[in-house]
Amino acid sequence: MVHEYTRERLEGWVADFCETDGLRGVPASLAEHASALLVSWLEDACDRGDVEPEDLTAEALRDALMKTIARAALSDEAHAAVPALCRDLLAQLEEDGRLGDGRDLGLTLYAQRAAYERAVEGKVETLRRPGSKLGRNDPCPCGSGRKYKKCCMRD
């Protein structure tokens, strides 16, 4: 759970962003919820990474985006604008001197917007085997020259 002081700091960061031109070009359906949405996203990322806001990682931010924000009840237009909004917030935090590599973190998240769209739709990515299935009578992959069933299958 995020400490109360940390939450206040995150709220201040987001408020500064929203009061400037940070919400310019954002759909109205997202603009009305943007502040609360961004604060909850940053809080969740701090919880996931168990770090202070200045030490946020791309992995924690991505997980929070995919698992928290993607499930928010927003319009399709609002969801489409979320990755750009997060990118802009992180870039602004770097410009303000609050987050060391905010621009890079924002660009990393923005590059994963297709995965975000799949998360919004609730689609699970299918995992595919890179090669064909190994049969009992196929040569053993260890290179012994024996059949798989007589070699490594027993292990």
CSV table of C-alpha atoms in Angstrom, one decimal:
chain,number,residue,atom,x,y,z
A,1,MET,CA,0.0,0.0,0.0
A,2,VAL,CA,1.3,3.4,-0.9
A,3,HIS,CA,2.1,5.7,2.0
A,4,GLU,CA,-0.1,8.8,2.4
A,5,TYR,CA,2.8,11.2,1.7
A,6,THR,CA,3.6,9.3,-1.5
A,7,ARG,CA,0.0,9.5,-2.6
A,8,GLU,CA,-0.1,13.3,-2.0
A,9,ARG,CA,3.1,13.7,-4.0
A,10,LEU,CA,1.6,11.7,-6.9
A,11,GLU,CA,-1.6,13.8,-6.8
A,12,GLY,CA,0.5,16.9,-6.9
A,13,TRP,CA,2.5,15.6,-9.9
A,14,VAL,CA,-0.7,14.7,-11.8
A,15,ALA,CA,-2.4,18.0,-10.8
A,16,ASP,CA,0.5,20.0,-12.2
A,17,PHE,CA,0.4,18.0,-15.4
A,18,CYS,CA,-3.4,18.4,-15.8
A,19,GLU,CA,-3.4,22.1,-15.0
A,20,THR,CA,-0.8,22.8,-17.8
A,21,ASP,CA,-1.4,21.8,-21.4
A,22,GLY,CA,-1.1,18.1,-20.5
A,23,LEU,CA,-4.8,17.3,-21.3
A,24,ARG,CA,-4.8,19.2,-24.6
A,25,GLY,CA,-6.0,17.0,-27.4
A,26,VAL,CA,-7.4,14.4,-24.9
A,27,PRO,CA,-11.0,13.3,-25.6
A,28,ALA,CA,-13.5,14.8,-23.2
A,29,SER,CA,-14.5,11.4,-22.0
A,30,LEU,CA,-10.9,10.8,-20.8
A,31,ALA,CA,-10.2,14.4,-19.6
A,32,GLU,CA,-12.8,14.2,-16.9
A,33,HIS,CA,-11.3,11.1,-15.4
A,34,ALA,CA,-7.7,11.7,-16.3
A,35,SER,CA,-6.5,12.9,-12.9
A,36,ALA,CA,-7.9,10.1,-10.9
A,37,LEU,CA,-6.9,7.5,-13.5
A,38,LEU,CA,-3.2,8.7,-13.7
A,39,VAL,CA,-2.9,8.9,-9.9
A,40,SER,CA,-4.2,5.3,-9.5
A,41,TRP,CA,-1.9,4.1,-12.3
A,42,LEU,CA,1.2,5.6,-10.6
A,43,GLU,CA,0.1,4.3,-7.2
A,44,ASP,CA,-0.4,0.8,-8.6
A,45,ALA,CA,3.0,1.0,-10.3
A,46,CYS,CA,4.7,2.1,-7.0
A,47,ASP,CA,3.0,-0.9,-5.3
A,48,ARG,CA,3.9,-3.4,-8.0
A,49,GLY,CA,7.6,-2.3,-8.0
A,50,ASP,CA,7.6,-1.6,-4.2
A,51,VAL,CA,9.5,1.6,-4.9
A,52,GLU,CA,9.1,5.4,-4.4
A,53,PRO,CA,7.8,7.4,-7.4
A,54,GLU,CA,11.3,8.6,-8.4
A,55,ASP,CA,12.4,5.0,-8.9
A,56,LEU,CA,9.6,3.7,-11.1
A,57,THR,CA,10.5,1.0,-13.6
A,58,ALA,CA,9.1,0.3,-17.1
A,59,GLU,CA,8.0,-3.1,-16.0
A,60,ALA,CA,5.9,-1.8,-13.0
A,61,LEU,CA,4.4,1.0,-15.1
A,62,ARG,CA,3.5,-1.5,-17.9
A,63,ASP,CA,1.9,-4.0,-15.5
A,64,ALA,CA,-0.1,-1.3,-13.9
A,65,LEU,CA,-1.2,0.0,-17.3
A,66,MET,CA,-2.2,-3.4,-18.6
A,67,LYS,CA,-3.9,-4.7,-15.4
A,68,THR,CA,-5.4,-1.6,-13.9
A,69,ILE,CA,-6.0,1.0,-16.5
A,70,ALA,CA,-7.0,-1.4,-19.3
A,71,ARG,CA,-9.9,-2.6,-17.0
A,72,ALA,CA,-11.2,0.9,-16.4
A,73,ALA,CA,-14.7,1.6,-17.7
A,74,LEU,CA,-13.8,4.1,-20.4
A,75,SER,CA,-15.0,4.7,-23.9
A,76,ASP,CA,-13.1,3.2,-26.9
A,77,GLU,CA,-11.9,6.7,-27.8
A,78,ALA,CA,-10.7,7.3,-24.3
A,79,HIS,CA,-8.8,4.0,-24.1
A,80,ALA,CA,-7.1,4.8,-27.4
A,81,ALA,CA,-5.8,8.0,-26.0
A,82,VAL,CA,-4.5,6.5,-22.7
A,83,PRO,CA,-1.0,5.4,-23.9
A,84,ALA,CA,-0.2,8.9,-25.3
A,85,LEU,CA,-1.5,10.5,-22.1
A,86,CYS,CA,0.8,8.3,-20.0
A,87,ARG,CA,3.7,9.0,-22.3
A,88,ASP,CA,3.1,12.8,-22.0
A,89,LEU,CA,2.8,12.6,-18.2
A,90,LEU,CA,6.1,10.7,-17.9
A,91,ALA,CA,7.9,13.1,-20.3
A,92,GLN,CA,6.6,16.1,-18.3
A,93,LEU,CA,7.8,14.5,-15.0
A,94,GLU,CA,11.3,14.3,-16.5
A,95,GLU,CA,11.2,17.9,-17.7
A,96,ASP,CA,10.1,19.0,-14.2
A,97,GLY,CA,13.0,17.0,-12.7
A,98,ARG,CA,10.8,14.6,-10.8
A,99,LEU,CA,11.5,11.4,-12.7
A,100,GLY,CA,15.0,10.8,-14.1
A,101,ASP,CA,14.2,8.8,-17.3
A,102,GLY,CA,10.5,9.7,-17.8
A,103,ARG,CA,10.8,10.3,-21.5
A,104,ASP,CA,12.3,6.9,-22.1
A,105,LEU,CA,9.8,5.2,-19.9
A,106,GLY,CA,6.9,7.0,-21.7
A,107,LEU,CA,8.2,6.0,-25.1
A,108,THR,CA,8.6,2.4,-24.0
A,109,LEU,CA,5.0,2.3,-22.8
A,110,TYR,CA,3.7,4.0,-25.9
A,111,ALA,CA,5.5,1.4,-28.1
A,112,GLN,CA,3.4,-1.2,-26.3
A,113,ARG,CA,0.0,0.3,-27.2
A,114,ALA,CA,-1.0,-2.7,-29.3
A,115,ALA,CA,-0.6,-4.9,-26.3
A,116,TYR,CA,-2.6,-2.4,-24.3
A,117,GLU,CA,-5.4,-2.5,-26.9
A,118,ARG,CA,-5.5,-6.3,-26.6
A,119,ALA,CA,-5.7,-6.0,-22.8
A,120,VAL,CA,-8.6,-3.6,-23.1
A,121,GLU,CA,-10.4,-6.0,-25.4
A,122,GLY,CA,-9.6,-8.9,-22.9
A,123,LYS,CA,-7.8,-10.9,-25.5
A,124,VAL,CA,-5.2,-13.3,-24.4
A,125,GLU,CA,-2.2,-13.8,-26.6
A,126,THR,CA,-1.8,-17.3,-27.9
A,127,LEU,CA,1.5,-18.9,-27.3
A,128,ARG,CA,2.9,-20.9,-30.2
A,129,ARG,CA,5.6,-23.6,-30.2
A,130,PRO,CA,8.5,-22.4,-32.3
A,131,GLY,CA,9.1,-25.8,-33.9
A,132,SER,CA,7.2,-29.0,-34.4
A,133,LYS,CA,6.3,-31.3,-31.5
A,134,LEU,CA,9.0,-33.8,-30.6
A,135,GLY,CA,7.8,-37.4,-31.1
A,136,ARG,CA,8.9,-40.5,-29.3
A,137,ASN,CA,10.6,-41.9,-32.4
A,138,ASP,CA,12.3,-38.7,-33.5
A,139,PRO,CA,16.1,-38.3,-33.0
A,140,CYS,CA,17.0,-37.1,-29.6
A,141,PRO,CA,17.6,-33.3,-29.5
A,142,CYS,CA,20.7,-33.9,-27.3
A,143,GLY,CA,22.6,-35.0,-30.4
A,144,SER,CA,23.3,-38.6,-29.2
A,145,GLY,CA,21.9,-40.1,-32.4
A,146,ARG,CA,19.5,-42.3,-30.5
A,147,LYS,CA,15.7,-42.1,-30.5
A,148,TYR,CA,14.2,-39.7,-28.1
A,149,LYS,CA,12.3,-42.5,-26.3
A,150,LYS,CA,15.5,-44.4,-25.6
A,151,CYS,CA,17.5,-41.4,-24.6
A,152,CYS,CA,16.3,-38.2,-22.8
A,153,MET,CA,12.6,-39.1,-22.6
A,154,ARG,CA,13.3,-41.3,-19.6
A,155,ASP,CA,14.9,-38.3,-17.7
